[in-house]
Short mmCIF file of C-alpha atoms in Angstrom, two decimals:
data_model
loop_
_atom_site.label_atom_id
_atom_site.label_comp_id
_atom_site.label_asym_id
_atom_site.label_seq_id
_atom_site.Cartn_x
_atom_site.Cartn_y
_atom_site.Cartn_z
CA UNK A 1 0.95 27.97 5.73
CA UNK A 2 -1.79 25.72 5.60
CA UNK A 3 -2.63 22.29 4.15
CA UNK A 4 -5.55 23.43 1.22
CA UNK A 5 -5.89 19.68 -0.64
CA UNK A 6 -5.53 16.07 0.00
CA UNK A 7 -5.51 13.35 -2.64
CA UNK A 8 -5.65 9.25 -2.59
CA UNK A 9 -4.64 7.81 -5.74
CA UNK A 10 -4.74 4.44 -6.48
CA UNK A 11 -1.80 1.96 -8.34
CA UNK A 12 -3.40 3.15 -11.65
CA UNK A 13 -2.98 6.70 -10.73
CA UNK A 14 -7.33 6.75 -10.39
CA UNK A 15 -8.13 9.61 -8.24
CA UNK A 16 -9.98 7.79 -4.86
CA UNK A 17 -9.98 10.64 -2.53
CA UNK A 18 -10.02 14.41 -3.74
CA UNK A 19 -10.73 17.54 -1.33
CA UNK A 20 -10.12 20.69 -0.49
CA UNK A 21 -9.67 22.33 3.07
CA UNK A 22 -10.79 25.50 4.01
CA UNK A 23 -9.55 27.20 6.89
CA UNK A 24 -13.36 27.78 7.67
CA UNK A 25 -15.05 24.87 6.65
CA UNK A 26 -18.39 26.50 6.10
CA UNK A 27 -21.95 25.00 7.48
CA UNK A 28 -23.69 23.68 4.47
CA UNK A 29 -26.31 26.77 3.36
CA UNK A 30 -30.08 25.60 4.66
CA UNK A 31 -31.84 24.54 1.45
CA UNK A 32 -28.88 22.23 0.89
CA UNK A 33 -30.01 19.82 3.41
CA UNK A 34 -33.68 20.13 3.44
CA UNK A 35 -35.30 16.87 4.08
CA UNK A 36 -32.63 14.65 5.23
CA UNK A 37 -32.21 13.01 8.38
CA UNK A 38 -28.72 12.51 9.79
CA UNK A 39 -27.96 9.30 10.93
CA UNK A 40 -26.85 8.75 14.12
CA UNK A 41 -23.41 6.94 15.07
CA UNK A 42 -25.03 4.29 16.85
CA UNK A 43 -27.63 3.49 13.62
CA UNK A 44 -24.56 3.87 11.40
CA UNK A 45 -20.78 2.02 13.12
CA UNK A 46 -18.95 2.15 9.65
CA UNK A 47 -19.77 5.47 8.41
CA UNK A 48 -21.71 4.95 5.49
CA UNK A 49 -24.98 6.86 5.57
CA UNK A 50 -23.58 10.17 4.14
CA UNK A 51 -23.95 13.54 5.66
CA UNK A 52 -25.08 16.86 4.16
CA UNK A 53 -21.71 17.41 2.47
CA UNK A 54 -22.31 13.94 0.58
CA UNK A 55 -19.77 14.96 -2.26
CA UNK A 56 -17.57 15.82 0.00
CA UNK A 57 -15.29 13.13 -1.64
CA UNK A 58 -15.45 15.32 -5.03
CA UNK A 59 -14.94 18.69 -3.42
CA UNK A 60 -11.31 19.11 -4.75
CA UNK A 61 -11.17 22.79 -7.14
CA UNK A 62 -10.33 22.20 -10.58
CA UNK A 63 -7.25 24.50 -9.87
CA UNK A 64 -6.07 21.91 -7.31
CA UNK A 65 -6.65 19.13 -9.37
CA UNK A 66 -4.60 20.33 -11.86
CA UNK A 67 -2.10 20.58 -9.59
CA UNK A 68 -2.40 17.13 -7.93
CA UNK A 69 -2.25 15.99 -11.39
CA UNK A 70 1.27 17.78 -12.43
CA UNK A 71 2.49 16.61 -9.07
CA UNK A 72 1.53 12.95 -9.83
CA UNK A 73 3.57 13.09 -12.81
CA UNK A 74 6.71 14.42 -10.77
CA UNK A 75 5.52 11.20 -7.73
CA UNK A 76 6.01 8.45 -10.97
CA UNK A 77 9.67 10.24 -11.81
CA UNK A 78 10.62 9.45 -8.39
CA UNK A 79 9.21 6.11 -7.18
CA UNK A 80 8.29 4.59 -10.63
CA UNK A 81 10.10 1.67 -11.94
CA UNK A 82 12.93 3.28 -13.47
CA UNK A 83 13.89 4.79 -10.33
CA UNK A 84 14.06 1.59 -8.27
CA UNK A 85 13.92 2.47 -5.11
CA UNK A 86 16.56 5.08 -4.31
CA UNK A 87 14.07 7.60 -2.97
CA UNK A 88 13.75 5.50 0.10
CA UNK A 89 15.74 6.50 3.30
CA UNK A 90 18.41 3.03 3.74
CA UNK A 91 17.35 1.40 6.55
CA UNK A 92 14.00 3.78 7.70
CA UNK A 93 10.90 1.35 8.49
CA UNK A 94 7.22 2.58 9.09
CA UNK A 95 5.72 5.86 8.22
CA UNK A 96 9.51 6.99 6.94
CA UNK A 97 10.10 4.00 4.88
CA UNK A 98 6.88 5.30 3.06
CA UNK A 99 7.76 8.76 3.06
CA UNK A 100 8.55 10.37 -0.51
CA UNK A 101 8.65 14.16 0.74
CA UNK A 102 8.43 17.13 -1.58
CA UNK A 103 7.66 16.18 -4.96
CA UNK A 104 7.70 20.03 -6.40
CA UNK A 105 6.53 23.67 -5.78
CA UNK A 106 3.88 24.85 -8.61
CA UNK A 107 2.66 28.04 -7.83
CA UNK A 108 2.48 29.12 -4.05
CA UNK A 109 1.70 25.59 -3.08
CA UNK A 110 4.08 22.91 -2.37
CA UNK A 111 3.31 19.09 -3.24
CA UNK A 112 4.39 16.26 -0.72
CA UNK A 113 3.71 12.60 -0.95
CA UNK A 114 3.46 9.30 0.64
CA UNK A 115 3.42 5.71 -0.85
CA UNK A 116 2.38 2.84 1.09
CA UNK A 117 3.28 -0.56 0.23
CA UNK A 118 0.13 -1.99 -2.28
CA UNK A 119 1.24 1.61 -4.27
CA UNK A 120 -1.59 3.74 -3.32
CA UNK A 121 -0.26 7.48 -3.11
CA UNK A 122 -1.42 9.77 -0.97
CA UNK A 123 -0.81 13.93 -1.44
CA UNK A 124 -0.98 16.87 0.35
CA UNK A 125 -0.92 20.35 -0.85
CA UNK A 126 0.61 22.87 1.31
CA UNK A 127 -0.05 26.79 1.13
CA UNK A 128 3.56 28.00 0.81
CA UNK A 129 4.66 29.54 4.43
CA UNK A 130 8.11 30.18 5.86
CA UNK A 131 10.82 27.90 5.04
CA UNK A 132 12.69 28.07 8.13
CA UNK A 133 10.13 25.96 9.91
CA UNK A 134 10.09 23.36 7.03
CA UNK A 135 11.55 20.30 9.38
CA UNK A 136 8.53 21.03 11.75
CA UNK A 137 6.02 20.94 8.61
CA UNK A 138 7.93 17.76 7.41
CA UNK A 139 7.51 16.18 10.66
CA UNK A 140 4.16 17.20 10.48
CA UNK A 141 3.07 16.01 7.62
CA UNK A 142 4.60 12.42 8.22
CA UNK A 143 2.21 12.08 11.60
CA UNK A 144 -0.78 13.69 9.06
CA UNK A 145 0.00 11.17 6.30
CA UNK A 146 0.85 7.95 8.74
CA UNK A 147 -2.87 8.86 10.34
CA UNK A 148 -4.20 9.14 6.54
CA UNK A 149 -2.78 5.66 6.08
CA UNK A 150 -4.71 4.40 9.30
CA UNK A 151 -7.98 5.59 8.32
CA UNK A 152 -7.58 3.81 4.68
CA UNK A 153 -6.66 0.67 6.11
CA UNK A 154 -9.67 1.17 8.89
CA UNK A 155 -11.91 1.95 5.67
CA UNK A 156 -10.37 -1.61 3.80
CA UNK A 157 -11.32 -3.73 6.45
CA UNK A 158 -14.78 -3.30 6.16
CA UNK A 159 -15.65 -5.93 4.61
CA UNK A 160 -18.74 -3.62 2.35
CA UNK A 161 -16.03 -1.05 1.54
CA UNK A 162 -14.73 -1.49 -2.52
CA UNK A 163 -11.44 -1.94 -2.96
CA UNK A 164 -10.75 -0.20 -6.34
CA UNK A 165 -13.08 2.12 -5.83
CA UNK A 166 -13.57 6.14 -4.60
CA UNK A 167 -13.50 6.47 -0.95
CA UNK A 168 -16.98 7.08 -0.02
CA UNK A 169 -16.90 7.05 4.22
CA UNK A 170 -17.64 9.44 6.34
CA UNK A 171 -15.55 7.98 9.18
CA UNK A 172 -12.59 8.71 6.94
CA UNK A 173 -14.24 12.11 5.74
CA UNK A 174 -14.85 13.20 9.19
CA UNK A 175 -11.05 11.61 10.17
CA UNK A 176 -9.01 13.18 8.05
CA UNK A 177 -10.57 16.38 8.45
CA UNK A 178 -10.00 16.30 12.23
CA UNK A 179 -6.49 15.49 11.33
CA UNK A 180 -5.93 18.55 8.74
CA UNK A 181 -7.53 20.77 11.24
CA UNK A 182 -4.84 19.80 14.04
CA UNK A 183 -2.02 20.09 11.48
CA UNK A 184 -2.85 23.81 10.33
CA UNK A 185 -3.45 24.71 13.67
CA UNK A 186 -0.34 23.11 15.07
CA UNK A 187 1.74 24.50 11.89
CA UNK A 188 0.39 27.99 11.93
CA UNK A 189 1.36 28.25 15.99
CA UNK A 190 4.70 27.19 15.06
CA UNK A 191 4.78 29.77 12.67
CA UNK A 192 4.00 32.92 14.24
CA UNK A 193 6.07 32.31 17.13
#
């Protein structure tokens, strides 16, 4: 069981943040690179000279996006305007209050989401695994997603960042990976014991 995609849509449902997680997140191949000069952290504060992976934003298969796309369709059903706002927990505040859960299994992935207060959505796509261990993915995922939210909100307050437009940061590239990578290892230990 491993987290494979991540997605930040906007209120529109306009796709801001699309990737894909490998287990082994390959070195770019040496050609790719050739002639650039990576900036360092001190020459760079806010993240925006881009690394070797520059599309790293647009990195999402067309397999995933699909199903990011049938899942969005299934996060409307449940938090649009119809359904006022019964998928909420009564009384949860914070990361819970924002918390949608499992919005469908397609395939051998399962679909959860988060919705933050301006409507953005965030989604993660989760390898299927072992069900008995579902309240520790759950869990899981809520810390992944509530740390997701941080990093937008860090990326917003730059004051050069766009508002409506795709994510393009490494701080929140290089964030969210660090993130994913402690949730699949943290889920698959809790798996195999």
């Amino acid at each position: 069981m491993a987290l494979v995609s991540f997605a930040v849509v906007g209120r529109e449902n306009e796709p801001l943040y699309l990737r894909d997680f490998d287990k082994d997140e390959a070195s770019p191949a040496e050609g790719e690179g050739a002639g650039f000069v990576e900036a360092s952290p001190e020459d760079d504060p806010f993240g925006f000279f881009t690394k070797s992976d520059a599309r790293a934003n647009e990195s999402c298969s067309l397999h995933h996006q699909f199903i990011i796309h049938a899942a969005l369709d299934r996060f409307e059903e449940i938090t649009g305007p119809m359904a006022g706002n019964r998928w909420r927990t009564p009384g949860a505040t914070g990361s819970n209050a924002m918390w949608v859960g499992l919005l469908c299994p397609i395939e051998e992935v399962r679909v959860y989401g988060y919705l933050t207060n301006t409507s953005i959505k965030f989604m993660a796509v989760i390898k299927d695994g072992d069900d008995r261990r579902q309240s520790i993915r759950e869990a899981d995922l809520k810390s992944l997603f509530a740390n997701a939210h941080q990093l937008y909100v860090e990326y917003l307050l730059n004051p050069f960042s766009q508002l409506r437009g795709k994510i393009v940061s490494t701080k929140f590239d290089d964030g969210l990976k660090q993130h994913v990578k402690s949730f699949n290892e943290k889920c698959g230990e809790a798996i195999s014991w």
